[in-house]
Amino acid sequence: MLVSVQSNDFDIGKELEFLNNSGRNNGAIVSFQGVVRNNSTNSLLHMDIEQYPGMTQNAISNYVETAMERWSLNDALVIHRHGKLFPGDRIMMVATAAMHRHDAFQSAEFLMDYLKSRAPFWKKEVTKDGYHWVEPIINDEKALERW
Amino acid sequence: MIKVLYFAWVRERIGVSYEMVETESETIIGLVDELRQREQRYEIAFADLSALKVAVNQELCDFDTKLSGASEIAFFPPMTGG
């Protein structure tokens, strides 16, 4: 299991190779990569992602542990960046390794839903006219109900 | 003394990222009311508690949680990770 909250970029290929070479009998690896999307008027200069040092890392680790208990997983990793990010930059990745794809897909979705609404990150969108804090999406909160 | 932290627009409205607070309140909501009476910037930041979340000792909790054993309290808007 690996959880990293970091400002620097990561290499998704290397991370997946590392996950698959952990010596377990993997049959399925599911990965998700989040990317900074431009806004509806294409005017996003950059995004500032704030975190709660200490709590963010622990909260994500708790959700990964929950996923490892709930599904039959060999391993899981979450990397989430903070700080200044530009459109097209990678923000985060989730990857899960299992014997079978069902466990890998389900646990990856579970982790994504929890990262969206329960990991202490706050996104600020900066344009030439100023900035605003990204509002939570009601459907993201509702997505937690299925778990 | 309790360390109180603020994040995102709560931090901006209150003007500091953290402060040490002396309180006699027994619950988080009591602490919030106490702060609101101190200065207008707290009144503005805490105007709508349904738009806020709170963590005690880095664990999410409710506003009616007791303060006993709390060394760190954080107030912030709903998270927008991922």
CSV table of C-alpha atoms in Angstrom, one decimal:
chain,number,residue,atom,x,y,z
A,1,MET,CA,0.0,0.0,0.0
A,2,LEU,CA,1.3,3.4,-0.9
A,3,VAL,CA,-0.3,6.8,-0.1
A,4,SER,CA,1.6,10.0,-1.1
A,5,VAL,CA,0.5,13.6,-0.9
A,6,GLN,CA,3.1,15.5,-2.8
A,7,SER,CA,3.6,18.7,-4.9
A,8,ASN,CA,5.7,17.1,-7.6
A,9,ASP,CA,4.5,15.1,-10.6
A,10,PHE,CA,4.6,11.4,-10.8
A,11,ASP,CA,5.2,8.8,-13.5
A,12,ILE,CA,2.0,6.7,-13.8
A,13,GLY,CA,3.8,4.0,-15.8
A,14,LYS,CA,6.5,3.5,-13.2
A,15,GLU,CA,4.0,3.4,-10.4
A,16,LEU,CA,1.9,0.7,-12.2
A,17,GLU,CA,5.0,-1.3,-12.9
A,18,PHE,CA,6.0,-1.1,-9.2
A,19,LEU,CA,2.5,-2.1,-8.2
A,20,ASN,CA,2.5,-5.2,-10.5
A,21,ASN,CA,6.0,-6.2,-9.4
A,22,SER,CA,5.2,-6.4,-5.7
A,23,GLY,CA,5.4,-10.2,-5.9
A,24,ARG,CA,1.7,-11.0,-5.6
A,25,ASN,CA,-0.4,-13.0,-8.0
A,26,ASN,CA,-2.1,-10.2,-9.8
A,27,GLY,CA,-4.8,-10.8,-12.4
A,28,ALA,CA,-6.2,-7.3,-12.7
A,29,ILE,CA,-4.8,-3.8,-12.2
A,30,VAL,CA,-7.2,-0.9,-12.5
A,31,SER,CA,-5.9,2.7,-12.6
A,32,PHE,CA,-7.4,6.1,-12.7
A,33,GLN,CA,-5.7,9.4,-13.4
A,34,GLY,CA,-7.2,12.8,-12.6
A,35,VAL,CA,-6.2,15.7,-14.8
A,36,VAL,CA,-6.7,19.5,-14.4
A,37,ARG,CA,-9.6,20.4,-16.6
A,38,ASN,CA,-10.0,23.9,-18.1
A,39,ASN,CA,-13.2,25.8,-17.2
A,40,SER,CA,-16.2,26.3,-19.5
A,41,THR,CA,-14.7,29.5,-20.9
A,42,ASN,CA,-11.2,28.1,-21.3
A,43,SER,CA,-9.9,30.9,-19.0
A,44,LEU,CA,-8.3,28.9,-16.3
A,45,LEU,CA,-4.7,30.1,-15.6
A,46,HIS,CA,-4.0,27.6,-12.9
A,47,MET,CA,-5.4,25.8,-9.9
A,48,ASP,CA,-4.2,25.9,-6.3
A,49,ILE,CA,-4.8,22.8,-4.3
A,50,GLU,CA,-4.7,23.3,-0.6
A,51,GLN,CA,-4.4,20.4,1.9
A,52,TYR,CA,-4.5,19.8,5.6
A,53,PRO,CA,-0.9,18.6,6.4
A,54,GLY,CA,-1.1,15.4,8.5
A,55,MET,CA,-4.8,14.8,8.2
A,56,THR,CA,-4.9,14.5,4.5
A,57,GLN,CA,-2.3,11.7,4.4
A,58,ASN,CA,-4.0,9.8,7.3
A,59,ALA,CA,-7.5,10.2,6.0
A,60,ILE,CA,-6.5,8.7,2.6
A,61,SER,CA,-4.6,5.9,4.3
A,62,ASN,CA,-7.7,5.0,6.3
A,63,TYR,CA,-9.8,4.8,3.1
A,64,VAL,CA,-7.2,2.7,1.4
A,65,GLU,CA,-7.2,0.3,4.4
A,66,THR,CA,-11.0,0.2,4.3
A,67,ALA,CA,-10.8,-0.8,0.6
A,68,MET,CA,-8.1,-3.5,1.3
A,69,GLU,CA,-10.4,-5.0,4.0
A,70,ARG,CA,-13.6,-4.7,1.9
A,71,TRP,CA,-12.4,-6.1,-1.4
A,72,SER,CA,-9.9,-8.9,-2.1
A,73,LEU,CA,-6.9,-6.7,-3.1
A,74,ASN,CA,-3.3,-7.5,-3.3
A,75,ASP,CA,-2.2,-3.9,-3.2
A,76,ALA,CA,-3.4,-0.3,-3.7
A,77,LEU,CA,-1.9,3.1,-4.2
A,78,VAL,CA,-3.0,6.7,-4.1
A,79,ILE,CA,-0.9,9.7,-5.1
A,80,HIS,CA,-2.5,13.2,-4.8
A,81,ARG,CA,-0.7,16.4,-5.7
A,82,HIS,CA,-1.2,19.8,-4.0
A,83,GLY,CA,0.0,23.3,-4.8
A,84,LYS,CA,-0.1,25.1,-8.2
A,85,LEU,CA,-1.3,23.0,-11.1
A,86,PHE,CA,-2.0,24.0,-14.7
A,87,PRO,CA,-4.6,22.7,-17.2
A,88,GLY,CA,-3.6,19.3,-18.5
A,89,ASP,CA,-1.4,18.6,-15.4
A,90,ARG,CA,-1.9,15.3,-13.6
A,91,ILE,CA,-3.6,15.9,-10.2
A,92,MET,CA,-3.8,12.4,-8.8
A,93,MET,CA,-3.9,8.7,-9.4
A,94,VAL,CA,-5.5,5.7,-7.9
A,95,ALA,CA,-4.5,2.1,-8.7
A,96,THR,CA,-5.7,-1.2,-7.3
A,97,ALA,CA,-4.3,-4.7,-7.9
A,98,ALA,CA,-6.3,-7.8,-7.4
A,99,MET,CA,-6.6,-11.4,-8.5
A,100,HIS,CA,-9.9,-10.5,-10.3
A,101,ARG,CA,-11.1,-7.4,-12.1
A,102,HIS,CA,-14.3,-7.0,-10.1
A,103,ASP,CA,-12.4,-6.2,-6.9
A,104,ALA,CA,-10.0,-3.9,-8.7
A,105,PHE,CA,-12.7,-1.9,-10.4
A,106,GLN,CA,-15.0,-1.6,-7.4
A,107,SER,CA,-12.3,-0.6,-4.9
A,108,ALA,CA,-10.9,2.0,-7.4
A,109,GLU,CA,-14.3,3.6,-7.7
A,110,PHE,CA,-14.8,3.5,-3.9
A,111,LEU,CA,-11.5,5.2,-3.4
A,112,MET,CA,-12.2,7.8,-6.1
A,113,ASP,CA,-15.6,8.6,-4.5
A,114,TYR,CA,-14.1,9.1,-1.1
A,115,LEU,CA,-11.1,11.1,-2.4
A,116,LYS,CA,-13.6,13.5,-4.1
A,117,SER,CA,-15.7,14.3,-1.0
A,118,ARG,CA,-13.8,13.2,2.1
A,119,ALA,CA,-10.1,13.8,1.6
A,120,PRO,CA,-9.1,17.2,2.9
A,121,PHE,CA,-8.3,19.0,-0.3
A,122,TRP,CA,-9.7,22.3,-1.5
A,123,LYS,CA,-9.4,23.5,-5.1
A,124,LYS,CA,-9.1,27.2,-6.0
A,125,GLU,CA,-9.4,28.1,-9.7
A,126,VAL,CA,-7.4,31.2,-10.8
A,127,THR,CA,-8.3,33.2,-13.9
A,128,LYS,CA,-7.1,36.6,-15.1
A,129,ASP,CA,-10.2,38.1,-13.5
A,130,GLY,CA,-9.5,36.7,-10.1
A,131,TYR,CA,-10.2,33.4,-8.4
A,132,HIS,CA,-12.9,31.2,-6.8
A,133,TRP,CA,-13.0,28.2,-4.6
A,134,VAL,CA,-14.5,25.1,-6.4
A,135,GLU,CA,-17.9,24.2,-5.0
A,136,PRO,CA,-18.5,20.6,-4.1
A,137,ILE,CA,-20.8,18.7,-6.5
A,138,ILE,CA,-23.9,17.3,-5.0
A,139,ASN,CA,-23.6,14.2,-7.1
A,140,ASP,CA,-20.2,13.5,-5.7
A,141,GLU,CA,-21.6,13.5,-2.2
A,142,LYS,CA,-24.5,11.3,-3.3
A,143,ALA,CA,-22.0,8.9,-4.8
A,144,LEU,CA,-20.9,7.9,-1.3
A,145,GLU,CA,-24.3,6.5,-0.5
A,146,ARG,CA,-23.7,3.4,-2.7
A,147,TRP,CA,-20.9,2.3,-0.5
B,1,MET,CA,-5.4,26.2,24.9
B,2,ILE,CA,-6.6,24.6,21.7
B,3,LYS,CA,-5.0,25.0,18.3
B,4,VAL,CA,-7.7,26.1,15.8
B,5,LEU,CA,-7.0,25.8,12.1
B,6,TYR,CA,-8.8,27.2,9.2
B,7,PHE,CA,-8.6,26.2,5.5
B,8,ALA,CA,-9.6,27.5,2.1
B,9,TRP,CA,-12.2,30.4,2.2
B,10,VAL,CA,-12.6,30.0,6.0
B,11,ARG,CA,-8.9,30.8,6.4
B,12,GLU,CA,-9.3,33.8,4.0
B,13,ARG,CA,-12.3,35.2,5.9
B,14,ILE,CA,-10.7,34.8,9.3
B,15,GLY,CA,-7.3,36.0,8.1
B,16,VAL,CA,-5.1,33.5,9.8
B,17,SER,CA,-4.3,29.8,9.0
B,18,TYR,CA,-4.3,28.9,12.7
B,19,GLU,CA,-4.4,30.4,16.2
B,20,MET,CA,-4.3,29.3,19.8
B,21,VAL,CA,-7.6,29.8,21.5
B,22,GLU,CA,-8.5,29.8,25.2
B,23,THR,CA,-12.1,28.6,25.6
B,24,GLU,CA,-14.5,27.6,28.3
B,25,SER,CA,-17.0,26.1,25.9
B,26,GLU,CA,-17.8,22.4,26.2
B,27,THR,CA,-18.7,21.7,22.6
B,28,ILE,CA,-17.5,22.8,19.2
B,29,ILE,CA,-20.7,24.7,18.6
B,30,GLY,CA,-20.1,26.6,21.9
B,31,LEU,CA,-16.6,27.5,20.7
B,32,VAL,CA,-18.1,28.7,17.4
B,33,ASP,CA,-20.6,30.9,19.2
B,34,GLU,CA,-17.8,32.3,21.4
B,35,LEU,CA,-15.7,33.2,18.3
B,36,ARG,CA,-18.7,34.7,16.5
B,37,GLN,CA,-19.2,37.1,19.4
B,38,ARG,CA,-15.5,38.2,19.5
B,39,GLU,CA,-15.2,39.8,16.0
B,40,GLN,CA,-17.1,40.3,12.8
B,41,ARG,CA,-14.6,38.2,10.7
B,42,TYR,CA,-15.7,35.1,12.7
B,43,GLU,CA,-19.3,36.1,12.3
B,44,ILE,CA,-18.8,36.2,8.5
B,45,ALA,CA,-16.8,33.0,8.4
B,46,PHE,CA,-19.3,31.0,10.5
B,47,ALA,CA,-22.5,32.6,9.2
B,48,ASP,CA,-23.7,29.3,7.6
B,49,LEU,CA,-22.5,26.2,9.5
B,50,SER,CA,-24.3,24.0,7.0
B,51,ALA,CA,-21.6,25.1,4.5
B,52,LEU,CA,-18.8,24.0,6.9
B,53,LYS,CA,-17.1,20.9,8.1
B,54,VAL,CA,-15.1,20.4,11.3
B,55,ALA,CA,-12.4,18.0,12.4
B,56,VAL,CA,-11.2,17.4,16.0
B,57,ASN,CA,-7.7,16.0,16.3
B,58,GLN,CA,-7.7,15.5,12.5
B,59,GLU,CA,-10.9,13.4,12.5
B,60,LEU,CA,-14.1,14.6,10.9
B,61,CYS,CA,-16.9,15.1,13.4
B,62,ASP,CA,-20.2,16.9,14.2
B,63,PHE,CA,-20.6,20.4,15.6
B,64,ASP,CA,-22.1,19.1,18.8
B,65,THR,CA,-18.9,17.1,19.6
B,66,LYS,CA,-17.5,17.7,23.0
B,67,LEU,CA,-14.2,19.6,23.3
B,68,SER,CA,-12.7,17.4,26.1
B,69,GLY,CA,-9.5,15.9,24.8
B,70,ALA,CA,-9.4,18.1,21.8
B,71,SER,CA,-6.0,19.6,21.1
B,72,GLU,CA,-6.6,20.5,17.5
B,73,ILE,CA,-9.8,21.7,15.8
B,74,ALA,CA,-10.1,22.6,12.1
B,75,PHE,CA,-12.8,24.4,10.3
B,76,PHE,CA,-13.1,24.2,6.5
B,77,PRO,CA,-15.6,24.1,3.6
B,78,PRO,CA,-16.6,20.7,2.0
B,79,MET,CA,-13.6,19.0,0.5
B,80,THR,CA,-13.0,19.1,-3.3
B,81,GLY,CA,-10.3,16.5,-3.9
B,82,GLY,CA,-9.8,14.0,-6.7
